[in-house]
Amino acid sequence: MAAIPISSTAGRSAPADTFPAQRYAKVAAVLFLVSAVIGGIGEAYVPSRIIVSNDPAATAANVRALNTLFRLGFATYLIEALADVALAVIFYYLLRPVDRTLALLTAFLGLLSTALYAVAESFYFAPSLLLGGAKYLTVFSPEQINALVLLSFRMFQSIGGLFLVFYGAGWMIRGYLIYRSGYLPKWLGVLLAIGGFGFVAQTFSFVLAPRYVSPLQLVPFMISGLALMFWLFAKGIDAQQWEAAQRRTHALA
């Protein structure tokens, strides 16, 4: 019996290394969901339960009374950060066949934004030290301690908003790479680029014209993020197109 040439089986199934790409696409969808849900809890729900605008005493009292919830808010960031780091690496893998350099840049921007947000989160956690009852804090009056607690939360919110530009820029470039990829829909790339620009716009509004800052600037990313999550979970990537892009990348290397 004549041997069957290996090349004759090429059209029957996707090459082996496309299957990890499909798995990574599914994992990215799950991580995106985890990041969105956990981030919403830690960045919106928990602070809304604890921080009382312009009332340091009430805010400090909430930290004491809702200490478990307060600490849970910080723990959610740790989970979100792990998810975001993994997403940065996965999207580098998925998008490097389009442009390795730009894909690497998006990974770097994702890691940088996660690290910079950690600086903001350190101010979120600072009230646990201020209200810890350490002897060296007795030089401050209770009113001063309460004011420092509220100031720490304000620093958390302000610093978090100062560096969203890196997160947004990363998603703008990812949107561009998705648009060019051929294995993910172009409309999805356009949506993500617009959504990423919303973060950039909010950062510069916060720095240059604070009165124009609005949560509506982030709505496009919420829409595009949901679209990306559902697409990756339901459809994944076009394995044949991804492999073709991978071969072109190797040929140019």
XYZ file of N, CA, C and O in Angstrom, residues 65-226:
648
model
N -16.428 49.205 60.843
C -17.631 48.359 60.923
C -17.692 47.329 59.806
O -18.208 46.225 60.001
N -17.155 47.687 58.640
C -17.207 46.797 57.467
C -15.798 46.352 57.084
O -15.440 46.324 55.914
N -15.016 45.991 58.103
C -13.611 45.693 57.859
C -13.429 44.505 56.919
O -12.521 44.501 56.075
N -14.274 43.492 57.056
C -14.157 42.330 56.167
C -14.440 42.733 54.725
O -13.718 42.331 53.797
N -15.471 43.539 54.516
C -15.794 44.020 53.170
C -14.671 44.898 52.640
O -14.297 44.799 51.458
N -14.132 45.747 53.496
C -13.012 46.602 53.113
C -11.829 45.773 52.625
O -11.247 46.055 51.564
N -11.470 44.737 53.367
C -10.344 43.893 52.972
C -10.674 43.057 51.731
O -9.799 42.794 50.909
N -11.921 42.669 51.611
C -12.340 41.958 50.412
C -12.151 42.835 49.176
O -11.779 42.346 48.102
N -12.396 44.133 49.329
C -12.202 45.055 48.215
C -10.775 45.035 47.701
O -10.543 45.097 46.488
N -9.809 44.952 48.626
C -8.406 44.874 48.194
C -8.095 43.511 47.607
O -7.363 43.404 46.615
N -8.663 42.461 48.183
C -8.418 41.110 47.665
C -8.928 40.974 46.230
O -8.326 40.271 45.411
N -10.035 41.653 45.931
C -10.544 41.574 44.561
C -9.556 42.163 43.572
O -9.440 41.682 42.439
N -8.823 43.209 43.996
C -7.818 43.772 43.091
C -6.735 42.740 42.782
O -6.268 42.647 41.635
N -6.317 41.991 43.792
C -5.274 40.992 43.570
C -5.723 39.966 42.530
O -4.955 39.561 41.653
N -6.989 39.559 42.620
C -7.528 38.616 41.635
C -7.604 39.270 40.264
O -7.213 38.687 39.247
N -8.111 40.502 40.242
C -8.217 41.224 38.970
C -6.846 41.416 38.329
O -6.687 41.271 37.112
N -5.844 41.741 39.146
C -4.504 41.957 38.612
C -3.943 40.678 38.003
O -3.322 40.709 36.931
N -4.135 39.546 38.677
C -3.674 38.284 38.125
C -4.353 37.991 36.788
O -3.711 37.535 35.830
N -5.661 38.259 36.716
C -6.394 38.040 35.468
C -5.876 38.964 34.374
O -5.697 38.540 33.219
N -5.621 40.227 34.706
C -5.162 41.185 33.701
C -3.757 40.859 33.195
O -3.454 41.054 32.008
N -2.887 40.386 34.088
C -1.547 39.976 33.652
C -1.640 38.794 32.692
O -0.985 38.769 31.640
N -2.476 37.827 33.044
C -2.661 36.674 32.159
C -3.244 37.102 30.817
O -2.842 36.605 29.754
N -4.198 38.039 30.838
C -4.787 38.533 29.588
C -3.750 39.225 28.721
O -3.754 39.070 27.485
N -2.859 39.990 29.329
C -1.814 40.670 28.565
C -0.936 39.660 27.821
O -0.600 39.857 26.646
N -0.598 38.571 28.497
C 0.241 37.543 27.878
C -0.531 36.791 26.788
O -0.007 36.530 25.700
N -1.787 36.442 27.067
C -2.593 35.690 26.102
C -2.837 36.507 24.835
O -2.713 35.987 23.710
N -3.157 37.781 24.982
C -3.393 38.595 23.790
C -2.103 38.819 23.007
O -2.145 38.980 21.780
N -0.970 38.836 23.690
C 0.291 38.879 22.945
C 0.427 37.636 22.076
O 0.769 37.721 20.886
N 0.131 36.485 22.639
C 0.220 35.229 21.889
C -0.759 35.219 20.722
O -0.406 34.814 19.602
N -1.988 35.672 20.966
C -3.009 35.620 19.918
C -2.753 36.623 18.797
O -3.102 36.371 17.638
N -2.132 37.756 19.120
C -1.993 38.826 18.134
C -0.593 38.960 17.553
O -0.398 39.736 16.606
N 0.368 38.218 18.060
C 1.732 38.364 17.545
C 1.871 37.972 16.072
O 2.756 38.502 15.390
N 1.025 37.052 15.517
C 1.154 36.799 14.082
C 0.862 38.025 13.213
O 1.305 38.086 12.066
N 0.123 39.003 13.744
C -0.185 40.213 12.974
C 1.016 41.146 12.964
O 1.471 41.597 11.908
N 1.525 41.448 14.140
C 2.706 42.314 14.274
C 3.305 42.039 15.645
O 2.754 42.451 16.659
N 4.425 41.352 15.644
C 5.024 40.930 16.918
C 5.403 42.115 17.795
O 5.208 42.106 19.011
N 5.933 43.171 17.166
C 6.378 44.323 17.949
C 5.208 45.033 18.623
O 5.259 45.350 19.817
N 4.148 45.279 17.860
C 2.976 45.946 18.444
C 2.288 45.057 19.479
O 1.794 45.550 20.497
N 2.253 43.754 19.220
C 1.663 42.834 20.200
C 2.456 42.864 21.505
O 1.875 42.829 22.596
N 3.783 42.928 21.390
C 4.625 43.023 22.586
C 4.384 44.338 23.312
O 4.342 44.382 24.546
N 4.186 45.412 22.543
C 3.906 46.711 23.153
C 2.605 46.668 23.939
O 2.519 47.214 25.047
N 1.573 46.009 23.395
C 0.304 45.918 24.125
C 0.472 45.139 25.421
O -0.137 45.471 26.442
N 1.289 44.086 25.378
C 1.532 43.315 26.604
C 2.233 44.182 27.644
O 1.874 44.162 28.834
N 3.222 44.954 27.192
C 3.942 45.828 28.114
C 3.003 46.875 28.717
O 3.035 47.135 29.927
N 2.154 47.484 27.885
C 1.212 48.483 28.384
C 0.223 47.866 29.373
O -0.151 48.493 30.371
N -0.206 46.632 29.098
C -1.112 45.962 30.024
C -0.469 45.706 31.378
O -1.085 45.930 32.427
N 0.778 45.243 31.358
C 1.488 44.998 32.612
C 1.764 46.306 33.348
O 1.657 46.374 34.581
N 2.127 47.342 32.590
C 2.412 48.641 33.207
C 1.169 49.208 33.868
O 1.231 49.709 35.006
N 0.023 49.141 33.190
C -1.204 49.690 33.769
C -1.604 48.928 35.028
O -2.077 49.530 36.004
N -1.399 47.614 35.038
C -1.706 46.822 36.225
C -0.796 47.207 37.389
O -1.250 47.352 38.532
N 0.486 47.408 37.099
C 1.431 47.790 38.150
C 1.132 49.188 38.689
O 1.205 49.425 39.902
N 0.787 50.110 37.792
C 0.492 51.467 38.241
C -0.791 51.508 39.065
O -0.896 52.289 40.025
N -1.758 50.683 38.702
C -2.985 50.643 39.504
C -2.704 50.063 40.886
O -3.413 50.380 41.851
N -1.670 49.234 40.990
C -1.282 48.715 42.302
C -0.856 49.851 43.231
O -1.066 49.786 44.448
N -0.255 50.905 42.647
C 0.115 52.076 43.460
C -1.139 52.706 44.051
O -1.189 53.052 45.233
N -2.173 52.838 43.213
C -3.435 53.397 43.701
C -4.037 52.511 44.790
O -4.531 53.011 45.807
N -3.989 51.204 44.580
C -4.562 50.277 45.557
C -3.835 50.313 46.895
O -4.432 50.012 47.926
N -2.566 50.690 46.879
C -1.847 50.792 48.155
C -2.452 51.897 49.017
O -2.486 51.793 50.251
N -2.975 52.948 48.399
C -3.659 54.004 49.155
C -5.024 53.526 49.634
O -5.496 53.958 50.691
N -5.662 52.638 48.852
C -6.912 52.045 49.333
C -6.677 51.276 50.623
O -7.496 51.320 51.531
N -5.554 50.554 50.693
C -5.288 49.707 51.856
C -4.746 50.495 53.047
O -4.789 50.017 54.179
N -4.246 51.715 52.798
C -3.611 52.508 53.860
C -4.498 52.738 55.079
O -3.990 52.743 56.216
N -5.828 52.936 54.956
C -6.651 53.130 56.157
C -6.562 51.997 57.169
O -6.779 52.225 58.366
N -6.245 50.785 56.715
C -6.098 49.691 57.681
C -4.930 49.947 58.625
O -4.956 49.509 59.779
N -3.918 50.661 58.125
C -2.792 51.029 58.979
C -3.139 52.241 59.840
O -2.803 52.297 61.032
N -3.802 53.220 59.245
C -4.150 54.431 59.981
C -5.091 54.141 61.145
O -5.038 54.808 62.188
N -5.955 53.143 60.967
C -6.925 52.806 62.022
C -6.489 51.592 62.843
O -7.288 51.025 63.583
N -5.215 51.231 62.711
C -4.728 50.040 63.390
C -4.411 50.237 64.858
O -4.098 49.266 65.565
N -4.421 51.459 65.331
C -4.183 51.718 66.750
C -2.732 51.688 67.168
O -2.431 51.531 68.362
N -1.809 51.845 66.207
C -0.382 51.844 66.552
C -0.039 53.053 67.432
O -0.615 54.130 67.281
N 0.913 52.860 68.336
C 1.252 53.912 69.294
C 1.807 55.158 68.611
O 1.596 56.284 69.077
N 2.535 54.968 67.501
C 3.138 56.130 66.850
C 2.082 57.044 66.215
O 2.379 58.184 65.833
N 0.849 56.574 66.124
C -0.222 57.399 65.556
C -0.928 58.260 66.600
O -1.795 59.057 66.259
N -0.537 58.098 67.864
C -1.197 58.884 68.919
C -0.869 60.376 68.819
O -1.519 61.197 69.470
N 0.121 60.728 68.010
C 0.434 62.149 67.813
C -0.660 62.836 66.998
O -0.728 64.071 66.957
N -1.505 62.046 66.331
C -2.620 62.597 65.564
C -3.901 62.497 66.393
O -4.134 61.510 67.094
N -4.728 63.513 66.284
C -6.028 63.471 66.945
C -6.950 62.538 66.158
O -6.698 62.244 64.976
N -8.032 62.056 66.777
C -8.977 61.208 66.036
C -9.503 61.884 64.776
O -9.686 61.231 63.739
N -9.730 63.194 64.855
C -10.224 63.913 63.679
C -9.181 63.913 62.552
O -9.524 63.781 61.369
N -7.914 64.057 62.939
C -6.855 64.035 61.931
C -6.720 62.644 61.303
O -6.525 62.516 60.088
N -6.834 61.623 62.133
C -6.780 60.257 61.610
C -7.915 60.028 60.612
O -7.712 59.480 59.521
N -9.096 60.460 60.974
C -10.242 60.294 60.080
C -10.028 61.027 58.754
O -10.379 60.524 57.680
N -9.458 62.246 58.855
C -9.189 63.015 57.638
C -8.164 62.299 56.753
O -8.293 62.278 55.521
N -7.155 61.696 57.367
C -6.153 60.957 56.601
C -6.760 59.717 55.939
O -6.361 59.334 54.837
N -7.714 59.095 56.610
C -8.394 57.941 56.029
C -9.125 58.346 54.749
O -8.985 57.707 53.695
N -9.899 59.417 54.829
C -10.631 59.869 53.646
C -9.671 60.346 52.566
O -9.892 60.092 51.362
N -8.579 61.013 52.963
C -7.578 61.440 51.988
C -6.974 60.238 51.270
O -6.747 60.283 50.045
N -6.725 59.158 51.997
C -6.163 57.952 51.380
C -7.100 57.398 50.309
O -6.668 57.015 49.216
N -8.381 57.380 50.620
C -9.346 56.904 49.624
C -9.397 57.834 48.414
O -9.540 57.383 47.275
N -9.299 59.137 48.653
C -9.289 60.083 47.543
C -8.034 59.891 46.691
O -8.080 60.009 45.454
N -6.914 59.624 47.309
C -5.683 59.349 46.574
C -5.832 58.075 45.740
O -5.392 58.018 44.591
N -6.471 57.077 46.318
C -6.740 55.838 45.591
C -7.540 56.124 44.316
O -7.193 55.669 43.221
N -8.593 56.892 44.446
C -9.445 57.174 43.291
C -8.732 58.052 42.270
O -8.848 57.818 41.051
N -7.975 59.028 42.738
C -7.306 59.948 41.815
C -6.153 59.274 41.077
O -6.028 59.403 39.854
N -5.320 58.539 41.797
C -4.167 57.902 41.159
C -4.637 56.831 40.182
O -4.061 56.662 39.101
N -5.705 56.119 40.554
C -6.242 55.126 39.630
C -6.660 55.758 38.314
O -6.465 55.183 37.234
N -7.237 56.968 38.372
C -7.669 57.640 37.157
C -6.535 58.268 36.368
O -6.664 58.470 35.156
N -5.408 58.551 37.015
C -4.309 59.233 36.346
C -3.620 58.373 35.291
O -3.083 58.900 34.311
N -3.625 57.068 35.488
C -2.817 56.201 34.631
C -3.633 55.259 33.756
O -3.082 54.324 33.164
N -4.938 55.496 33.655
C -5.755 54.675 32.761
C -5.369 54.864 31.298
O -5.751 54.059 30.446
N -4.618 55.913 31.015
C -4.178 56.163 29.639
C -3.390 54.977 29.089
O -3.509 54.639 27.901
N -2.598 54.309 29.943
C -1.801 53.174 29.474
C -2.699 51.979 29.153
O -2.477 51.265 28.172
N -3.703 51.766 29.978
C -4.655 50.683 29.732
C -5.402 50.939 28.432
O -5.561 50.043 27.600
N -5.854 52.185 28.258
C -6.594 52.523 27.048
C -5.745 52.431 25.799
O -6.199 51.931 24.759
N -4.500 52.903 25.873
C -3.611 52.839 24.709
C -3.362 51.389 24.303
O -3.311 51.065 23.105
N -3.208 50.515 25.298
C -3.012 49.099 24.995
C -4.177 48.516 24.222
O -4.004 47.769 23.254
N -5.395 48.890 24.630
C -6.572 48.360 23.934
C -6.781 49.009 22.580
O -7.314 48.375 21.652
N -6.374 50.236 22.404
C -6.440 50.854 21.076
C -5.551 50.086 20.094
O -5.959 49.816 18.951
N -4.358 49.740 20.540
C -3.453 49.003 19.660
C -3.965 47.586 19.419
O -3.897 47.066 18.294
N -4.512 46.946 20.456
C -5.108 45.623 20.259
C -6.248 45.688 19.245
O -6.404 44.794 18.412
N -7.046 46.748 19.334
C -8.119 46.915 18.365
C -7.579 47.006 16.957
O -8.140 46.399 16.020
N -6.500 47.755 16.781
C -5.874 47.870 15.462
C -5.364 46.515 14.967
O -5.565 46.143 13.799
N -4.737 45.753 15.856
C -4.223 44.435 15.469
C -5.363 43.470 15.139
O -5.253 42.666 14.206
N -6.434 43.531 15.901
C -7.594 42.681 15.615
C -8.185 43.049 14.253
O -8.559 42.180 13.461
N -8.259 44.345 13.975
C -8.784 44.807 12.686
C -7.961 44.239 11.530
O -8.506 43.858 10.493
N -6.653 44.184 11.710
C -5.763 43.698 10.646
C -5.632 42.181 10.596
O -5.142 41.634 9.607
N -6.069 41.509 11.650
C -5.711 40.096 11.828
C -6.250 39.180 10.746
O -5.540 38.291 10.263
N -7.514 39.319 10.394
C -8.134 38.381 9.463
C -8.729 37.179 10.141
O -9.504 36.443 9.523
N -8.401 36.945 11.412
C -8.964 35.804 12.132
C -9.883 36.234 13.281
O -10.396 35.413 14.018
N -10.078 37.533 13.411
C -11.091 38.094 14.294
C -11.805 39.189 13.503
O -11.200 39.812 12.624
N -13.080 39.443 13.789
C -13.841 40.390 12.956
C -13.322 41.823 13.058
O -12.954 42.287 14.136
N -13.324 42.514 11.919
C -12.848 43.888 11.870
C -13.679 44.804 12.766
O -13.142 45.706 13.426
N -14.995 44.583 12.791
C -15.855 45.460 13.589
C -15.510 45.389 15.062
O -15.637 46.378 15.798
N -15.025 44.208 15.491
C -14.632 44.055 16.884
C -13.386 44.888 17.177
O -13.285 45.526 18.228
N -12.463 44.910 16.234
C -11.272 45.736 16.393
C -11.602 47.213 16.463
O -11.030 47.958 17.280
N -12.547 47.659 15.635
C -12.953 49.067 15.655
C -13.576 49.421 16.999
O -13.256 50.456 17.606
N -14.467 48.561 17.499
C -15.113 48.811 18.790
C -14.087 48.911 19.913
O -14.166 49.790 20.779
N -13.118 47.996 19.920
C -12.112 47.993 20.989
C -11.211 49.222 20.919
O -10.817 49.769 21.954
N -10.877 49.648 19.708
C -10.056 50.854 19.571
C -10.809 52.074 20.102
O -10.233 52.923 20.803
N -12.105 52.158 19.789
C -12.921 53.263 20.304
C -13.033 53.176 21.826
O -12.923 54.182 22.534
N -13.248 51.953 22.325
C -13.339 51.772 23.768
C -12.050 52.145 24.476
O -12.072 52.801 25.532
N -10.907 51.754 23.919
C -9.623 52.125 24.506
C -9.410 53.623 24.503
O -8.881 54.195 25.467
N -9.855 54.280 23.426
C -9.727 55.740 23.358
C -10.524 56.413 24.471
O -10.141 57.485 24.953
N -11.631 55.788 24.892
C -12.408 56.350 25.991
C -11.590 56.478 27.262
O -11.699 57.482 27.991
N -10.741 55.474 27.556
C -9.871 55.550 28.727
C -8.843 56.664 28.571
O -8.548 57.392 29.526
N -8.293 56.787 27.372
C -7.313 57.851 27.117
C -7.971 59.215 27.293
O -7.414 60.119 27.939
N -9.169 59.369 26.719
C -9.881 60.642 26.817
C -10.213 60.980 28.267
O -10.092 62.140 28.692
N -10.628 59.966 29.040
C -10.972 60.240 30.435
C -9.748 60.678 31.231
O -9.828 61.573 32.075
N -8.594 60.054 30.962
C -7.376 60.431 31.680
C -7.004 61.883 31.399
O -6.727 62.659 32.324
N -6.989 62.264 30.126
C -6.607 63.640 29.801
C -7.665 64.637 30.267
O -7.326 65.772 30.644
N -8.927 64.221 30.268
C -9.964 65.089 30.836
C -9.719 65.290 32.326
O -9.838 66.408 32.851
N -9.373 64.208 33.020
C -9.125 64.269 34.458
C -7.962 65.205 34.780
O -7.997 65.952 35.763
N -6.925 65.182 33.918
C -5.727 65.996 34.162
C -5.939 67.439 33.725
O -5.570 68.377 34.455
N -6.529 67.644 32.555
C -6.592 68.972 31.962
C -7.915 69.702 32.196
O -7.936 70.927 32.266
N -9.004 68.965 32.277
C -10.317 69.594 32.433
C -11.212 68.704 33.280
O -12.117 68.039 32.768
N -10.965 68.653 34.599
C -11.681 67.697 35.472
C -13.195 67.810 35.410
O -13.892 66.810 35.601
N -13.719 68.986 35.114
C -15.178 69.129 35.105
C -15.830 68.369 33.952
O -17.053 68.173 33.949
N -15.029 67.960 32.979
C -15.581 67.227 31.834
C -15.446 65.704 31.973
O -15.816 64.978 31.068
N -14.898 65.249 33.080
C -14.771 63.805 33.298
C -16.163 63.214 33.485
O -16.988 63.740 34.250
N -16.417 62.127 32.787
C -17.728 61.488 32.874
C -17.573 59.981 32.727
O -16.763 59.513 31.911
N -18.354 59.208 33.509
C -18.319 57.746 33.332
C -18.795 57.317 31.955
O -18.522 56.199 31.523
N -19.504 58.202 31.247
C -19.961 57.867 29.900
C -18.796 57.642 28.940
O -18.956 56.967 27.919
N -17.632 58.202 29.285
C -16.458 58.007 28.430
C -16.015 56.552 28.396
O -15.324 56.135 27.464
N -16.410 55.774 29.395
C -16.001 54.373 29.469
C -17.065 53.415 28.943
O -16.814 52.210 28.863
N -18.228 53.942 28.602
C -19.303 53.083 28.091
C -18.896 52.334 26.819
O -19.183 51.137 26.686
N -18.213 52.986 25.850
C -17.811 52.238 24.650
C -16.951 51.019 24.951
O -17.093 49.985 24.289
N -16.083 51.129 25.974
C -15.256 49.963 26.290
C -16.079 48.867 26.945
O -15.821 47.684 26.726
N -17.061 49.240 27.750
C -17.932 48.226 28.336
C -18.638 47.436 27.238
O -18.717 46.200 27.293
N -19.105 48.142 26.213
C -19.800 47.486 25.104
C -18.831 46.613 24.312
O -19.118 45.449 24.019
N -17.675 47.173 23.971
C -16.707 46.409 23.168
C -16.133 45.243 23.955
O -15.872 44.173 23.400
N -15.931 45.442 25.269
C -15.419 44.350 26.092
C -16.389 43.185 26.163
O -15.990 42.018 26.079
N -17.675 43.488 26.318
C -18.686 42.427 26.318
C -18.725 41.712 24.978
O -18.827 40.476 24.914
